[in-house]
XYZ file of C-alpha atoms in Angstrom:
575
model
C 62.031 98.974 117.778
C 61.189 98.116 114.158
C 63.409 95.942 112.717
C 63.563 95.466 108.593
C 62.077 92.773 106.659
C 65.333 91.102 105.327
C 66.955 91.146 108.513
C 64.040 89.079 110.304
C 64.212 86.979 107.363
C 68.398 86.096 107.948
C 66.829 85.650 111.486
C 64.473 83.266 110.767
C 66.766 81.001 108.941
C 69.213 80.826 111.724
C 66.320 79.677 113.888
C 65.944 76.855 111.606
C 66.998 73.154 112.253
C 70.149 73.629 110.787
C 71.626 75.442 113.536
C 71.858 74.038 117.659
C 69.600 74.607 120.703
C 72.675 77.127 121.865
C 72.257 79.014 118.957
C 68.092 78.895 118.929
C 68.156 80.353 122.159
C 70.837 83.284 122.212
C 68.776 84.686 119.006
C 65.532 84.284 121.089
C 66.987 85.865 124.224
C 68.248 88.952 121.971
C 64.578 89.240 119.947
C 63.063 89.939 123.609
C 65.778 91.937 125.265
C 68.550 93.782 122.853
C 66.687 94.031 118.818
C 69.376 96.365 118.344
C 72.222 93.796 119.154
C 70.214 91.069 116.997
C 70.352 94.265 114.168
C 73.753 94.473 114.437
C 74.181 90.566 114.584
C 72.432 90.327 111.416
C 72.280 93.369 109.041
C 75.043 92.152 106.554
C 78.109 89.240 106.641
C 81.146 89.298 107.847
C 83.451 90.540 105.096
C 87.009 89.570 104.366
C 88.947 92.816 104.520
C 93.267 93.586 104.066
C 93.581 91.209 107.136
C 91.028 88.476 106.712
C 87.766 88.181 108.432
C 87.515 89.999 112.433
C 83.945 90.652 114.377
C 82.792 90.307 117.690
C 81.881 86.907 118.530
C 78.734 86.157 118.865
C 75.370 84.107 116.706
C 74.544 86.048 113.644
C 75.610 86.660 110.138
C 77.495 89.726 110.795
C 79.573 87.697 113.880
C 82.351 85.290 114.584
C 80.809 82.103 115.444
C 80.791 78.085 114.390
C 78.355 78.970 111.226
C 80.245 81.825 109.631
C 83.655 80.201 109.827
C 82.128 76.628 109.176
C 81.174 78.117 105.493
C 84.156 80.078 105.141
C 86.357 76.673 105.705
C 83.786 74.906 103.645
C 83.850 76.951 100.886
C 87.542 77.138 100.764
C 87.969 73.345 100.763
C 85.525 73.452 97.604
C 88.016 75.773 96.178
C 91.252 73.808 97.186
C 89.129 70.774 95.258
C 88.901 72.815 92.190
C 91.918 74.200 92.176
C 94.148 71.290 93.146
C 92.461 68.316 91.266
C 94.063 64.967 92.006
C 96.275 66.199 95.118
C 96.375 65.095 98.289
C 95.215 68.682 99.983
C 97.205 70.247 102.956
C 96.521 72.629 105.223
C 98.046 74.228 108.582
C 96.350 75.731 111.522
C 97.496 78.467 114.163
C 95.872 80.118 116.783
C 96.282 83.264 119.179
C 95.524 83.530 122.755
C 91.956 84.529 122.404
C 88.477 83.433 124.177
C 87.606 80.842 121.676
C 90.390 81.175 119.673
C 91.289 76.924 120.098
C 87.751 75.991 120.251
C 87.106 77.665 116.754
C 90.511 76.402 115.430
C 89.494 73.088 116.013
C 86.022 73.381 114.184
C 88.150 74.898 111.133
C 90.334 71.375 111.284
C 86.829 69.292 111.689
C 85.938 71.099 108.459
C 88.849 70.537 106.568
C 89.285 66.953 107.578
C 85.651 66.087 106.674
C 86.227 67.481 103.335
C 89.329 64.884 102.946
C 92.148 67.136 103.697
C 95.230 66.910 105.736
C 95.274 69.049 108.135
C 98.327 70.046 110.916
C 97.007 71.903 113.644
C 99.361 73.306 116.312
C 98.681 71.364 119.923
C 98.860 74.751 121.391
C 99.011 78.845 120.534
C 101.584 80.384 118.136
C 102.251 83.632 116.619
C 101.020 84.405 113.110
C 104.330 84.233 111.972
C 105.073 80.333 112.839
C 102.139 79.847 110.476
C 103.145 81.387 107.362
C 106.460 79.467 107.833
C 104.908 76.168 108.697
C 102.551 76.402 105.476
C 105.820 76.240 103.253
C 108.038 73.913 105.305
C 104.844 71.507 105.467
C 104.256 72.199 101.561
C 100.792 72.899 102.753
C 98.478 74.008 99.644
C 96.536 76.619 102.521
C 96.802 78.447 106.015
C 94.508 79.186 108.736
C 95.134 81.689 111.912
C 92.621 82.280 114.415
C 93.186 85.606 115.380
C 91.600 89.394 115.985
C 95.597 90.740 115.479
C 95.376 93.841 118.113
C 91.328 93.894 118.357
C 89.466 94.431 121.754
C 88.948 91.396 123.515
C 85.125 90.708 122.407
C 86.660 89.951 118.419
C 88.035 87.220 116.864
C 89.261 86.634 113.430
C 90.144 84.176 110.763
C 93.286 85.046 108.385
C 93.632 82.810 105.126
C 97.064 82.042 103.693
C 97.694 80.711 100.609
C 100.520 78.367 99.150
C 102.867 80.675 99.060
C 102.836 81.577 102.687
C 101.151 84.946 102.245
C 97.495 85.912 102.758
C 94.944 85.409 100.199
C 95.157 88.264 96.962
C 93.211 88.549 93.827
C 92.127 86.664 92.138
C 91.670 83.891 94.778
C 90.360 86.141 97.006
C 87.538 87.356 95.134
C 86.735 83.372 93.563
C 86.502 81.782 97.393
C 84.405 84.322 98.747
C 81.721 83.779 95.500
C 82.150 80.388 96.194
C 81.039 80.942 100.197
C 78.323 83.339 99.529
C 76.925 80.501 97.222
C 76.487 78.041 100.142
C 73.881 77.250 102.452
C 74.795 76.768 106.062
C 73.323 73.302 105.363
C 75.712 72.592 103.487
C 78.681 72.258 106.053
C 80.337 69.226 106.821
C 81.070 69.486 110.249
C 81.849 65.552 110.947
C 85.548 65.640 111.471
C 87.873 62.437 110.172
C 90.120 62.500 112.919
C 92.331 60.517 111.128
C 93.425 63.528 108.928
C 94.455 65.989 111.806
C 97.421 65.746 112.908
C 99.155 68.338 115.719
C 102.306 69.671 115.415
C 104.586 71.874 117.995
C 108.014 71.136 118.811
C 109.897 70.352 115.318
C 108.490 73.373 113.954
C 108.870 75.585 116.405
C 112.928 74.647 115.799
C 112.693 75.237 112.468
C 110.719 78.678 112.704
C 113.537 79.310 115.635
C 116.481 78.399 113.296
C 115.077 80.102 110.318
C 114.508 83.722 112.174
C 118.432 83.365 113.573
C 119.776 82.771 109.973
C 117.849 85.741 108.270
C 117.517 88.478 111.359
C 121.270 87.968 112.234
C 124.194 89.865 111.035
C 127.639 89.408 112.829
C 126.770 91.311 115.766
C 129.830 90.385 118.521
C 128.897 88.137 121.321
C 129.863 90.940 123.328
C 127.688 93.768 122.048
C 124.604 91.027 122.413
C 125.731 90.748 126.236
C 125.547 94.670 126.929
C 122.394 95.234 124.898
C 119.495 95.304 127.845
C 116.677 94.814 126.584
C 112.753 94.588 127.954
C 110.085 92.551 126.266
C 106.366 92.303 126.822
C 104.077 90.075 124.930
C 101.330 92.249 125.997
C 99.563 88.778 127.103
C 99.835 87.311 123.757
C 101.713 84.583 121.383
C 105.047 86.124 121.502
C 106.010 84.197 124.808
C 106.326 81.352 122.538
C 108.762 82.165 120.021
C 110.611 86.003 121.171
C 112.340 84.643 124.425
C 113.413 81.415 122.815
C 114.818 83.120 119.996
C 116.714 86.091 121.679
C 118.450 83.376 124.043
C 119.616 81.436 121.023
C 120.861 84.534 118.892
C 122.893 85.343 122.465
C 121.452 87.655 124.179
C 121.742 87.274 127.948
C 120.293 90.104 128.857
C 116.642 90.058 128.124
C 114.167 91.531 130.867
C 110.423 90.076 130.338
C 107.467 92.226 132.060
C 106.275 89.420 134.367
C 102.779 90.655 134.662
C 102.254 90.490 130.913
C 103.942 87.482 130.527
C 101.063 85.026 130.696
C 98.749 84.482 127.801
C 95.725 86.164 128.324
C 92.876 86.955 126.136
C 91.000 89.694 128.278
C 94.426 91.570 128.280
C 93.813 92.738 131.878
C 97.075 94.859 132.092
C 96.082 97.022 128.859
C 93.072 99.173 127.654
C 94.273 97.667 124.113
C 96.873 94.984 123.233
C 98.062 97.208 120.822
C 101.721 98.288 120.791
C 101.129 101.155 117.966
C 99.314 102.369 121.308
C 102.061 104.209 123.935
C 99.728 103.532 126.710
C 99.577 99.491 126.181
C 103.690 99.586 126.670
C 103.242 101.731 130.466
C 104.290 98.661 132.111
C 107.516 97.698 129.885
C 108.862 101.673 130.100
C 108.674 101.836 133.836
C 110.499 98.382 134.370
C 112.654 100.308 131.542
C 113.281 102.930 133.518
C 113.856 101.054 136.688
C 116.543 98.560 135.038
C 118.001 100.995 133.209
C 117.293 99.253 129.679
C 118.738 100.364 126.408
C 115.220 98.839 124.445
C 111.674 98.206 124.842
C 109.893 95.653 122.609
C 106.444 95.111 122.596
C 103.674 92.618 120.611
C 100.839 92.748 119.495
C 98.645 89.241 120.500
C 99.031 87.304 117.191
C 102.954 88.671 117.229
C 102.891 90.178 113.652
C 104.029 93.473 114.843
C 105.861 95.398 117.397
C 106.212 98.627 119.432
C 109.940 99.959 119.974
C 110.874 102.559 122.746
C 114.682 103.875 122.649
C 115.915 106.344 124.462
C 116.799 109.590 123.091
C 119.828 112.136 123.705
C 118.686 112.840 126.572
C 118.247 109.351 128.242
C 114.454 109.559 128.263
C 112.536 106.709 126.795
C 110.477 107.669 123.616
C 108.470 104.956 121.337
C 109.528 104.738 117.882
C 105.998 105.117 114.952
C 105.844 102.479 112.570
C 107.638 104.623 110.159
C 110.525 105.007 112.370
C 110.973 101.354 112.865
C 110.304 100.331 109.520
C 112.851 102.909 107.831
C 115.577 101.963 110.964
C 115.389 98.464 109.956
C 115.445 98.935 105.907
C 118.123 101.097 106.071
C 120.290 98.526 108.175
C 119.553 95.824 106.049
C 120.558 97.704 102.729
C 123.478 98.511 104.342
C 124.717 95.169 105.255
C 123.528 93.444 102.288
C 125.669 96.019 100.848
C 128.586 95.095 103.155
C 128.395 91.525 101.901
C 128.199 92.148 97.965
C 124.773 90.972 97.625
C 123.286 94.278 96.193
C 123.329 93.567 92.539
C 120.456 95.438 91.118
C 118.146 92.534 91.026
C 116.687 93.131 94.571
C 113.938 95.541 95.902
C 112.297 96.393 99.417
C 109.060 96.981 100.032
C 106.384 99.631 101.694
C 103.053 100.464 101.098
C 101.071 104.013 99.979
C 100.259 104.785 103.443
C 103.612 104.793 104.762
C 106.223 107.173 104.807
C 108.147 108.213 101.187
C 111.428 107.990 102.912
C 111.528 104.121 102.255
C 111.573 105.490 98.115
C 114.984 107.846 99.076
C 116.422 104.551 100.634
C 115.910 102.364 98.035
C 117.042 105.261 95.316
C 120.797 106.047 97.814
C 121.312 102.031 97.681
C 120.044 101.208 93.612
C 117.734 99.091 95.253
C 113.693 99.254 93.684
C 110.759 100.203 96.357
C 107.915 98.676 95.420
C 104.746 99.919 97.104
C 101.363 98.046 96.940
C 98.435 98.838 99.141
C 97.931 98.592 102.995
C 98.746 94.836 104.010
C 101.431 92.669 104.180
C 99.391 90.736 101.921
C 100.547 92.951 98.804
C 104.238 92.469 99.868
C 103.751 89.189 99.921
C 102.069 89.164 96.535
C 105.291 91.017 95.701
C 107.834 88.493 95.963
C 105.759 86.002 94.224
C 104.962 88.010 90.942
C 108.599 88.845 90.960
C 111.029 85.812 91.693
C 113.366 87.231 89.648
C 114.090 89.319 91.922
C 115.406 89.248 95.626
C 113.432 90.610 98.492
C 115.594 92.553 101.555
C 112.842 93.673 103.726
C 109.703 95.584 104.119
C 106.920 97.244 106.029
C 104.401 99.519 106.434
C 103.149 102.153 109.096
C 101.172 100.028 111.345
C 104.033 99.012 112.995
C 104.549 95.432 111.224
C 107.929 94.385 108.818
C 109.370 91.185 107.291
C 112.761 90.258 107.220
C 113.483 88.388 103.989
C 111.166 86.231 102.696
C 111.056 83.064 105.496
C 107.688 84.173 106.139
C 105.331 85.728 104.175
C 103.388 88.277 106.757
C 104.446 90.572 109.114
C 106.499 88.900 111.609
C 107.530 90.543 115.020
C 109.758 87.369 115.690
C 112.135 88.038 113.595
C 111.541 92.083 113.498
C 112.196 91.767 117.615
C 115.592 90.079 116.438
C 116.764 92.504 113.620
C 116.077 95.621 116.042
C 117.992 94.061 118.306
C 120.875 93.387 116.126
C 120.468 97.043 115.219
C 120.939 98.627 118.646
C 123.629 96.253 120.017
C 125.972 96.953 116.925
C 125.012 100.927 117.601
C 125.746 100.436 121.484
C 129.011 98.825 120.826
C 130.021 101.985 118.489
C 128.899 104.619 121.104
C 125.575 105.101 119.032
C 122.041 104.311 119.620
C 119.246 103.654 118.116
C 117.712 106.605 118.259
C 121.150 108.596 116.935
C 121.146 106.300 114.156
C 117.611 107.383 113.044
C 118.478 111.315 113.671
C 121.697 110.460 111.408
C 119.317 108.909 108.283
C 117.203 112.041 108.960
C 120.242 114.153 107.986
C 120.940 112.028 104.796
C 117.069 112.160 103.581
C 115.366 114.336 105.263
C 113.779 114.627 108.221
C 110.355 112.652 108.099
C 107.789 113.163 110.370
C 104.419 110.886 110.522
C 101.174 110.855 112.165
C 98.323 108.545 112.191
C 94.381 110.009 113.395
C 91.902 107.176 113.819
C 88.144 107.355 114.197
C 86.149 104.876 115.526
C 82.893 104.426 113.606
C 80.533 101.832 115.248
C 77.556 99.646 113.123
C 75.459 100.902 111.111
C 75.229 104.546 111.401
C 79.083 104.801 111.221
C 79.590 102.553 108.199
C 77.593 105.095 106.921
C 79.670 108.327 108.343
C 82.801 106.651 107.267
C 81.016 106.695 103.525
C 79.967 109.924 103.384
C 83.530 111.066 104.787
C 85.347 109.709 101.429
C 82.280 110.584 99.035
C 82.764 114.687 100.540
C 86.836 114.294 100.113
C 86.142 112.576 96.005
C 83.137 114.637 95.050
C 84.874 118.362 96.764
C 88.743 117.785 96.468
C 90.577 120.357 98.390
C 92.457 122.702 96.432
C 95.146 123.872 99.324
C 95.816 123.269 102.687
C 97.779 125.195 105.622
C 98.472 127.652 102.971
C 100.296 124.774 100.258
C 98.476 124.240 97.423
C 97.354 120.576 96.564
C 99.301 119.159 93.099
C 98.441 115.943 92.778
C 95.039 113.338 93.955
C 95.211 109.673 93.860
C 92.056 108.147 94.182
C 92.420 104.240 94.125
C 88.799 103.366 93.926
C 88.552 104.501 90.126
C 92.645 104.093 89.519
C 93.580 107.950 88.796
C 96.094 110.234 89.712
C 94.664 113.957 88.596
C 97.382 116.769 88.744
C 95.651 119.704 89.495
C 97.956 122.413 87.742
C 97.534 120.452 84.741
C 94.576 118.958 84.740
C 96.315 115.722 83.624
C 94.971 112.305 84.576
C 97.053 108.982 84.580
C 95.911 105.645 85.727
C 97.061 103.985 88.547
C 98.549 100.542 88.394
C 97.654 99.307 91.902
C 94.580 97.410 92.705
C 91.579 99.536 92.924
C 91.004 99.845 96.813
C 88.919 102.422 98.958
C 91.662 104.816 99.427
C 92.457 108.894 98.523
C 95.824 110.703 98.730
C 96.723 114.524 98.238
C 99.936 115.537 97.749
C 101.048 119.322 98.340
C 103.722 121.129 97.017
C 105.753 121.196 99.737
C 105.994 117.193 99.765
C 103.251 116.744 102.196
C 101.344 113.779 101.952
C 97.404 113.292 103.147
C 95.877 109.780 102.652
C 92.286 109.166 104.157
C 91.924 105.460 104.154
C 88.866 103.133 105.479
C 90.006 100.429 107.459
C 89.285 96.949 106.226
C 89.275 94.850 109.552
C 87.846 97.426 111.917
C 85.015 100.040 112.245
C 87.386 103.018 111.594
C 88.691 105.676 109.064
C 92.179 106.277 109.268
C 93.994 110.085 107.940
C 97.435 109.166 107.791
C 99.836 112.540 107.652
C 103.578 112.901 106.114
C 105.498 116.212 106.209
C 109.363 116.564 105.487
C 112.282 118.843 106.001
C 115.581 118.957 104.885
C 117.894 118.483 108.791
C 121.689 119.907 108.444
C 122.554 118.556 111.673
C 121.741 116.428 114.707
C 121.951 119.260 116.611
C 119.216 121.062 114.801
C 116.886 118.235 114.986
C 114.817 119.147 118.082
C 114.001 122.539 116.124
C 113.129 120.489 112.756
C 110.580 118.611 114.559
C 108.698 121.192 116.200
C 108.190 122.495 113.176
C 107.026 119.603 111.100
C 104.764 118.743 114.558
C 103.253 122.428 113.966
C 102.172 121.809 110.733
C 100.840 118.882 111.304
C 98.560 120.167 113.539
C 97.403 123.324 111.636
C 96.594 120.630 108.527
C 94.623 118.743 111.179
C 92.956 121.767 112.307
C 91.991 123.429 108.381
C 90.695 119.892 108.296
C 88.669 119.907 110.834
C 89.455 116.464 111.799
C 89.548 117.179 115.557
């Protein structure tokens, strides 16, 4: 197999004396025996995308390994330097369950600490979540997680927070990352000062504990807690630390934990994926669902930033819940009992992102409460209630199954999320509602929306390139109408336009320019076909809407809005 010029060359330097005999002798192993791994180990870096830095582990440029996250945490001390002169730099660690995952934490806290700077690194695994919180209640000046979120069980990952809790936004983002491209691996300071790393568990775990009761609770009788049954399954993963801790305290007795998922685990044995926006990875938690009789499943992802829901539906049978369902569920409670308590006073908003259903905008318009959407990320939320501290934030989220309560933490956090949904189907329970009732009932208020997500898995380098010439086809031929509606408007967010195409009008778009195209039909449909940024896929997300009279009628509703979705999926040729 040939391999090109300037990939041999990357090779050559990692075979250098800079790197270690371990190191030497994996690339040497994969010259003779796999050139098309040591391709794919070394055709480009690793690239921070909407949720940091994820790859397979492995030695190479393109890989998760000492070198690549040495100069990331290298070249983000140089930037703390410059950008904090004369402080005494902070910065907190977390890690997930993952092969590696403390190992690579702890070479991110030698970094730091040779570079001078504090560093609190938790003693053992904690969800995403705890991390965010613990950079503010430390007054840290940065954050590290080492995580892969919901990634097979070869990745890793590296998420970087900033002071204000949230993940890293322009124009930090885009300054660091110069400032690591323009290092040599040489120039690394592995030789940790001890002295500055300190570990940190128990105190902040109460705090994190005590902080998700006061914002994810809202008068919910003792009572109604008690009858709520509920399963939970950490799907191997952080959760374990945090969920059951916090249930117990918030008073509810009656919380059923999958045993056989229970214990951290990074080759997720039970699952094909730890991924709870996956019905397959919650098999286990339904069937002890169905055998307890439970009102609620709960499911998290390994890092604990989001969370699959299963309720039953009118006709007792266990369903799970999209992203969209959960996220506009939750919203719509917390408007409503912010609402209750007199704190809607026109200086608050909520928050969503493009890709996610409109019905978050009819919420926010039926309370006089702004919906701000920013791109795909919590990171934009985040961004969100920082640029706007005028104003109060109530809650947010976006399809992918992830939402923030308040603004405790700045990321997706399935603590507290676990908590609120909770909250929401013990106060339904105790009125002879359910979860699942109360969602048919907002359908009948704004419509009946109905989402879908299709995925497709792109590998290396031939499917980077697919993926590219999949978006170039939908900019450079825009269709013109689709299952029979024709298409009014096309946001494109890589050049910032919105074209109407009755018009011919063409307005710029306000959000950060990002890889990402949306048609909207005349009928209120919604098309978005999105690259992901963490993973090797392209993602068509679908929205299609109804007006629903009645519960009663709902069933009908959605098979038609199902139906549609498939003949757009179909003209589309998308499977």
């Amino acid at each position: 197999m040939h391999i090109e010029q300037n990939i041999l060359d990357k090779v050559n330097v990692w075979l250098s004396p800079i790197f270690d005999e371990k190191t030497h002798k994996e690339i040497t192993e994969m010259m003779t025996s796999s050139p098309k791994e040591l391709e794919e180990s070394f055709y480009k870096n690793l690239e921070f995308g909407t949720g940091g830095m994820r790859g397979i582990m492995g030695v190479g440029t393109n890989r998760i390994n000492k070198y690549t996250l040495g100069k990331n945490t290298q070249g983000i001390s140089d930037y703390m330097k410059k950008s904090f002169p004369n402080e005494q730099l902070k910065v907190a660690i977390a890690y997930d369950c993952r092969h590696n995952s403390d190992t690579l934490a702890k070479i991110v806290a030698d970094v730091f600490s040779a570079n001078g700077i504090k560093v609190y690194l938790f003693s053992e695994m904690r969800p995403t979540p705890e991390l965010s919180f613990a950079l503010k209640y430390l007054k840290c000046h940065a954050g590290i997680v080492l995580t892969a979120s919901h990634n097979p069980p070869e990745y890793n990952g590296y998420k970087v927070y900033w002071q204000d809790g949230g993940q890293l936004v322009p124009p930090q983002d885009a300054e660091i990352i110069q400032m690591i491209e323009e290092l040599g691996y040489d120039q690394i300071n592995f030789k940790a000062n001890e002295k500055l790393i300190e570990h940190i568990d128990k105190k902040i775990d109460e705090a994190f504990i005590n902080s998700t009761i006061e914002n994810a609770s809202f008068n919910t009788p003792a009572q109604a807690k008690e009858n709520l049954n509920v399963v939970y399954t950490s799907l191997h993963g952080t959760s374990i630390k945090s969920i059951p801790d916090v249930l117990s305290k918030a008073g509810y007795t009656n919380v059923n934990i999958v045993p056989e998922q229970a214990i951290p685990d990074g080759n997720f044995p039970t699952v094909k994926s730890p991924n709870p926006e996956e019905p397959e990875a919650l098999t286990m938690a339904l069937a002890l669902a169905d055998k307890l009789g439970a009102d609620i499943v709960v499911g998290t992802d390994p890092d604990s930033d989001r969370l699959g829901v299963a309720v039953r539906d009118n006709d007792g049978k266990m369903i799970l819940l999209n992203g969209n369902q959960t996220m506009v569920l939750m919203t719509a409670f917390l408007l409503e009992q912010w609402q209750k308590e007199g704190r809607i006073t026109g200086n608050e908003f909520i928050g969503s992102t493009i890709v996610s259903t409109p019905m978050m905008l009819e919420l926010g318009t039926a309370y006089n409460v702004e919906c701000k959407v920013g791109l795909t990320g919590f990171k934009w939320i985040a961004k969100m209630i920082k640029d706007f501290p005028e104003l109060k934030f109530i809650g947010g989220g976006e399809e992918s199954f992830g939402f923030m309560v308040g603004d405790a933490v700045r990321d997706k956090d399935a603590v507290a999320a676990t908590l609120l949904v909770c909250e929401i189907a013990a106060q339904a329970k105790a009125h002879g509602s359910s979860l699942y009732k109360e969602l048919l009932n907002l359908y009948v208020d704004f419509g009946f929306y109905k989402e879908y997500l299709i995925s497709m898995t792109k590998k290396g380098i031939e499917g980077a390139a697919e993926i590219q010439t999949m978006m170039l086809e939908l900019r450079q031929n825009p269709l013109k109408e689709i299952n029979g509606q024709r298409v009014l408007m096309v946001e494109d967010y890589q050049n910032s336009t919105a074209k109407n195409l009755f018009t011919g009008e063409t307005e710029t778009l306000k959000i950060p320019k990002s890889n990402v195209l949306i048609y909207y039909l005349e009928d209120g449909t919604k098309i978005c076909a999105r690259p992901s940024g963490t993973e090797p896929k392209i993602k068509f997300y679908f929205s299609v809407n109804e007006p629903l009279d009645s519960v009663e009628h709902a069933k009908e509703v959605e098979k038609n809005l199902d139906q549609k979705i498939k003949n757009i999926i179909a003209e589309m040729h998308l499977q």
